[in-house]
Short mmCIF file of C-alpha atoms in Angstrom, two decimals:
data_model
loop_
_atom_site.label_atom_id
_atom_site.label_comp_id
_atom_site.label_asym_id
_atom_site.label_seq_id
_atom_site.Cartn_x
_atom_site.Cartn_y
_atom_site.Cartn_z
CA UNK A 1 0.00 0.00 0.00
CA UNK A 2 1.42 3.41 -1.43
CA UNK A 3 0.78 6.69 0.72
CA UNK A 4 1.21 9.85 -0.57
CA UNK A 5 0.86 12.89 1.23
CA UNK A 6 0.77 16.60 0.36
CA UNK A 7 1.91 18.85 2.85
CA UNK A 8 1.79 21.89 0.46
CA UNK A 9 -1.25 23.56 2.47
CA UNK A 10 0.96 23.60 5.97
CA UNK A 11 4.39 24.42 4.62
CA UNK A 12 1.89 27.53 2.78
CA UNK A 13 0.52 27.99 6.17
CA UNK A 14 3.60 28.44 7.87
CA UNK A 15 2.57 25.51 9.96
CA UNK A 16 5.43 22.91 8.68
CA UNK A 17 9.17 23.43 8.49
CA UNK A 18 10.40 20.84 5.36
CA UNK A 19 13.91 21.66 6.93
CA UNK A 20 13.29 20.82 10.99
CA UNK A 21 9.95 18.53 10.84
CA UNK A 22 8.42 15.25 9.82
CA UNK A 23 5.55 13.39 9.45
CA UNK A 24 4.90 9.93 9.77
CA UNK A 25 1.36 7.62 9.21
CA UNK A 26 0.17 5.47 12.48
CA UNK A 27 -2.65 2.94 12.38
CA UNK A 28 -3.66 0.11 12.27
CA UNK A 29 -1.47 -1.58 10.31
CA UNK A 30 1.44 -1.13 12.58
CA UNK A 31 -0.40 -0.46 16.27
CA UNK A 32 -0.46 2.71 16.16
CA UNK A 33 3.26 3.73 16.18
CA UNK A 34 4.45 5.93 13.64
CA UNK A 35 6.38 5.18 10.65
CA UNK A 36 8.13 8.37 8.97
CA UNK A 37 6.98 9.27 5.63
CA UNK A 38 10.08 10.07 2.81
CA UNK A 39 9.92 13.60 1.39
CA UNK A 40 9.92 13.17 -2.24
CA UNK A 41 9.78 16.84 -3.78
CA UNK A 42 9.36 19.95 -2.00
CA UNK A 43 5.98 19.25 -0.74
CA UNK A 44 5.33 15.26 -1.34
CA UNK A 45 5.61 12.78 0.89
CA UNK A 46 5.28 9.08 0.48
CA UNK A 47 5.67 5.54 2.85
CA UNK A 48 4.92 2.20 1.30
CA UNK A 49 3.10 -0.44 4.01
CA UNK A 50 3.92 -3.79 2.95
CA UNK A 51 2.20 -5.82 5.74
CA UNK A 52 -1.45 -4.38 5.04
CA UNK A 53 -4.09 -7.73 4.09
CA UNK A 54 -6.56 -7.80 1.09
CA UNK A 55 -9.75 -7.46 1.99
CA UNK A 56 -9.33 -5.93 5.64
CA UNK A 57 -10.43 -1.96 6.60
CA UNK A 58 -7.66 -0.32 7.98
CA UNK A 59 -7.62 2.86 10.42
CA UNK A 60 -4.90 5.72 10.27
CA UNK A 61 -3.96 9.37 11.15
CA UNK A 62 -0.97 11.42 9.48
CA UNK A 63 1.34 13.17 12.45
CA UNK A 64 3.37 16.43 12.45
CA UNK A 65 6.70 15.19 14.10
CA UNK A 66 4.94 12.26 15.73
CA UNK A 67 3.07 13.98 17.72
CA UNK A 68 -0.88 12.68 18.40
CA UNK A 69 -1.57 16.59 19.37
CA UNK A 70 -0.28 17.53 15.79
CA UNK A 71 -2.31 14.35 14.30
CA UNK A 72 -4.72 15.17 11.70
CA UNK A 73 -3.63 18.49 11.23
CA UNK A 74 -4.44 21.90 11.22
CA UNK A 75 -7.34 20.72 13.63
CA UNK A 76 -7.26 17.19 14.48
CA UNK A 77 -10.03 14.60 13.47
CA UNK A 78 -11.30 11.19 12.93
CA UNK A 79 -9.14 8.21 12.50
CA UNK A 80 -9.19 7.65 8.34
CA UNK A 81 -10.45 4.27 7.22
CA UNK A 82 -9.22 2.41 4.01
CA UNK A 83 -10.64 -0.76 2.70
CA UNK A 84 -7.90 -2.31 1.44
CA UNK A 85 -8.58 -3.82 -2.35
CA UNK A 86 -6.56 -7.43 -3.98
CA UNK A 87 -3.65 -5.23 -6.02
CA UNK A 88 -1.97 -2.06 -5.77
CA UNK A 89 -3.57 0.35 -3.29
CA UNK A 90 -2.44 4.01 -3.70
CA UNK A 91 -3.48 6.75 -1.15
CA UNK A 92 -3.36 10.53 -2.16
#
């Protein structure tokens, strides 16, 4: 399973340093502890989950620096679900 994340809205918001901070995916998938997305342009990020089942819903939150107060940013929020289709699986 492919994530992709665009942090182009907080780095315009002044509310993400590309330089000093991270972000990382947590869910259900890995039990809750973070795993640290790879920037892959200026405002891009990506992670790849390789231990994610066909057929199974999966819950997950994006986190500033790892952080569960900076989770779901700018304002927190619901845990994302994902039901997780036979194949590639691509998040944006």
């Amino acid at each position: 399973m492919l994530f992709i994340l665009n942090m182009a809205d907080e780095i315009e918001l002044g509310s993400f340093d590309t330089e000093t901070q991270f972000v990382d995916v947590a869910g259900t998938f890995n039990d809750w502890e973070g795993e640290q997305l790879e920037a892959i342009d200026d405002s891009l990020y990506t992670i790849t989950i390789t231990n994610v089942l066909a057929n199974s819903v999966i819950e997950f939150k994006f986190r500033k620096d790892g952080d569960w107060e900076n989770a779901e940013f700018p304002e927190g929020g619901e845990d994302r679900t994902y039901m997780v289709e036979k194949g590639d699986n691509t998040l944006e």
